[in-house]
Amino acid sequence: MIAQSFSYHRPASWDEAAILYAEEAKTGGTPMYYGGGTEILTRARLGEVAPSAVIDLKGIPETRELSRRRGNLVLGAALTLAELSDSGWSLLAQASGRVADHTTRRQITLGGNLAGTVFYRESALPFLLVPTTAIVAGRNGTRRVDLAKVFEEGILTLNDGEFLMALEVPLDRLPERSIAIKRTRLDWVDYPLVTVALAEKDGEWIVALSGYLDRPFRAHAVERSLNDGMGTLADRIRRGVEGLPEPLSDVHGSAAYRRFVLGWALEDALNVI
Amino acid sequence: MAIRVEEKSLSFTGPGELSLRVNGGERSVVMSPTDTLLHVLRSRLGLTGAKPGCENGDCGACTVLVDGGPIKSCMMLGVEAAGREVTTVEGLRGSEVPRAFLKHWALQCGYCTSGFLMVAESLRRTHPDATEIQITEWLRSNLCRCTGYEEIRSALSSLVKSGGGKDGG
């Protein structure tokens, strides 16, 4: 049961959504853009958020686009994680296909996963490995921006009133070979101790991680050691892991255990790929 | 009236009446924008088959079908179901799924059963050749605290052409 009240809006266009947000905010309200709703409803039930209005983005055609257009793979932000399995990008299907459970992935959206407060944001990992353009909408229109510039801290950070409408990835920049491997403490359905997204591009390994720190990130230290060709594979993995910042130490696993699991997952990923 | 519908846009600003399509019939229901679909089904429509468990999206006891696919109804607003086809366990009369669960003793206390039935119904409809891997993946969405998973798996396997075998589908 959600104790506080809010109004619900499902606009049919991005500009209508932006106007609704601006008008609600202008009158002192606290609007929130709404994708799958799983996080907002959970947090509202707990009293952690109290939106005065939710603006459901699923009625906006651009947020539901899944297409290949002008050499780009276009992914609407309101596509569900289940729908991403139809994107034809296996790395994205693998990384997002282990978030939550099968039923819940039919509700969680790509945009929600990138913008949510649950910091794992595993759907972001493939986009950290390829140049990605974010198409953002707001009261001043739409703008195209490198995702890296609005995802610098591992969470989507937009101007007030803006929302992510879609992501575009150049098809010719998708990696030739790639894999995502998730390791959890015990259950299959759980937050990750670590999720590794590994790809080979132009003969070099590129790596992004979730669960290791409190945000998804590009693991440049691991990439450098994997690509320098010095020592055995085990040596390169060990040096790469040692070059990363101190990992999380929490109820899911200690820092030492996370380091061990990351090395194991990297070895598995390299062997499988 | 608190509802404004403009073409495909919808604004629902306070308690009001909406039409939902549930179990094949149109149902007019008064709800609030903050009512979850679970609450609407149970408290407004008297369809108590969907169970409140964790109400946090974890247990799956509240699973219903929306447009034929499983959805945890505690994680969806009732208003979001407007214009979509909702099926609850009460809509499974005549389905072979409940019979398969009885045949395989796939229930103990029964609280989780309606959620599992809905997952099974959707899997059977959308993946009649489901493999063992698919069955496992779909079953992971729901919890049975009596831990009767093997019987539930047997019931699901009996509902797909492959029998849940590794080579099926």
PDB file of N, CA, C and O in Angstrom, chain A residues 8 33 81 97 108-109 121 131 140 159 176 202 211 213 218 226 255 269:
ATOM      1  N   TYR A   8      -1.202  10.450 -11.875  1.00  0.00           N
ATOM      2  CA  TYR A   8      -0.534   9.629 -12.887  1.00  0.00           C
ATOM      3  C   TYR A   8      -0.789  10.241 -14.257  1.00  0.00           C
ATOM      4  O   TYR A   8      -1.925  10.565 -14.599  1.00  0.00           O
ATOM      5  N   TYR A  33       9.717  11.146 -13.359  1.00  0.00           N
ATOM      6  CA  TYR A  33       9.490  10.357 -14.571  1.00  0.00           C
ATOM      7  C   TYR A  33       9.428   8.880 -14.183  1.00  0.00           C
ATOM      8  O   TYR A  33      10.141   8.435 -13.283  1.00  0.00           O
ATOM      9  N   LEU A  81      13.850  -4.693 -20.014  1.00  0.00           N
ATOM     10  CA  LEU A  81      15.064  -5.496 -20.114  1.00  0.00           C
ATOM     11  C   LEU A  81      14.767  -6.793 -20.860  1.00  0.00           C
ATOM     12  O   LEU A  81      15.637  -7.304 -21.568  1.00  0.00           O
ATOM     13  N   GLY A  97      20.027  -9.443 -19.121  1.00  0.00           N
ATOM     14  CA  GLY A  97      19.245 -10.667 -18.912  1.00  0.00           C
ATOM     15  C   GLY A  97      19.496 -11.345 -17.590  1.00  0.00           C
ATOM     16  O   GLY A  97      18.885 -12.380 -17.310  1.00  0.00           O
ATOM     17  N   ILE A 108      11.064  -3.800 -15.664  1.00  0.00           N
ATOM     18  CA  ILE A 108      12.194  -2.856 -15.545  1.00  0.00           C
ATOM     19  C   ILE A 108      12.575  -2.364 -16.941  1.00  0.00           C
ATOM     20  O   ILE A 108      12.705  -3.156 -17.873  1.00  0.00           O
ATOM     21  N   THR A 109      12.772  -1.064 -17.054  1.00  0.00           N
ATOM     22  CA  THR A 109      13.141  -0.506 -18.357  1.00  0.00           C
ATOM     23  C   THR A 109      14.642  -0.193 -18.404  1.00  0.00           C
ATOM     24  O   THR A 109      15.305  -0.059 -17.378  1.00  0.00           O
ATOM     25  N   ARG A 121      23.163  -1.343 -11.871  1.00  0.00           N
ATOM     26  CA  ARG A 121      22.921  -0.817 -13.232  1.00  0.00           C
ATOM     27  C   ARG A 121      23.643  -1.640 -14.303  1.00  0.00           C
ATOM     28  O   ARG A 121      24.372  -1.117 -15.151  1.00  0.00           O
ATOM     29  N   PRO A 131      31.082   3.579 -28.058  1.00  0.00           N
ATOM     30  CA  PRO A 131      30.612   4.975 -28.071  1.00  0.00           C
ATOM     31  C   PRO A 131      29.089   5.009 -28.207  1.00  0.00           C
ATOM     32  O   PRO A 131      28.537   4.450 -29.141  1.00  0.00           O
ATOM     33  N   ASN A 140      13.445  22.321 -23.056  1.00  0.00           N
ATOM     34  CA  ASN A 140      14.089  23.098 -24.120  1.00  0.00           C
ATOM     35  C   ASN A 140      14.268  22.295 -25.409  1.00  0.00           C
ATOM     36  O   ASN A 140      15.038  22.702 -26.282  1.00  0.00           O
ATOM     37  N   ASN A 159      19.833  17.229 -16.531  1.00  0.00           N
ATOM     38  CA  ASN A 159      19.320  18.472 -15.963  1.00  0.00           C
ATOM     39  C   ASN A 159      17.897  18.252 -15.442  1.00  0.00           C
ATOM     40  O   ASN A 159      17.181  17.357 -15.908  1.00  0.00           O
ATOM     41  N   GLU A 176      33.405  -7.482 -31.887  1.00  0.00           N
ATOM     42  CA  GLU A 176      33.279  -8.747 -32.626  1.00  0.00           C
ATOM     43  C   GLU A 176      32.947  -9.892 -31.676  1.00  0.00           C
ATOM     44  O   GLU A 176      32.143 -10.755 -32.000  1.00  0.00           O
ATOM     45  N   ASP A 202      39.130  -4.466 -32.002  1.00  0.00           N
ATOM     46  CA  ASP A 202      40.389  -4.139 -32.685  1.00  0.00           C
ATOM     47  C   ASP A 202      41.576  -4.838 -32.022  1.00  0.00           C
ATOM     48  O   ASP A 202      42.647  -4.247 -31.831  1.00  0.00           O
ATOM     49  N   GLY A 211      29.021  -4.131  -9.551  1.00  0.00           N
ATOM     50  CA  GLY A 211      29.032  -4.857  -8.287  1.00  0.00           C
ATOM     51  C   GLY A 211      30.337  -4.750  -7.535  1.00  0.00           C
ATOM     52  O   GLY A 211      30.399  -5.030  -6.343  1.00  0.00           O
ATOM     53  N   LEU A 213      32.436  -1.915  -7.379  1.00  0.00           N
ATOM     54  CA  LEU A 213      32.371  -0.633  -6.674  1.00  0.00           C
ATOM     55  C   LEU A 213      30.901  -0.247  -6.546  1.00  0.00           C
ATOM     56  O   LEU A 213      30.017  -0.994  -6.979  1.00  0.00           O
ATOM     57  N   ARG A 218      34.200   1.404 -16.221  1.00  0.00           N
ATOM     58  CA  ARG A 218      35.130   0.828 -17.182  1.00  0.00           C
ATOM     59  C   ARG A 218      36.420   0.497 -16.443  1.00  0.00           C
ATOM     60  O   ARG A 218      37.017   1.389 -15.811  1.00  0.00           O
ATOM     61  N   LEU A 226      45.560  -6.918 -19.207  1.00  0.00           N
ATOM     62  CA  LEU A 226      45.200  -8.002 -20.134  1.00  0.00           C
ATOM     63  C   LEU A 226      45.853  -7.785 -21.498  1.00  0.00           C
ATOM     64  O   LEU A 226      46.177  -8.747 -22.192  1.00  0.00           O
ATOM     65  N   ALA A 255      35.677  -7.452   0.681  1.00  0.00           N
ATOM     66  CA  ALA A 255      36.514  -6.926  -0.401  1.00  0.00           C
ATOM     67  C   ALA A 255      37.430  -8.025  -0.936  1.00  0.00           C
ATOM     68  O   ALA A 255      37.605  -8.174  -2.151  1.00  0.00           O
ATOM     69  N   ALA A 269      35.501 -15.738 -18.237  1.00  0.00           N
ATOM     70  CA  ALA A 269      35.070 -14.969 -19.403  1.00  0.00           C
ATOM     71  C   ALA A 269      36.070 -15.104 -20.552  1.00  0.00           C
ATOM     72  O   ALA A 269      35.700 -15.321 -21.705  1.00  0.00           O
TER      73      ALA A 269
END
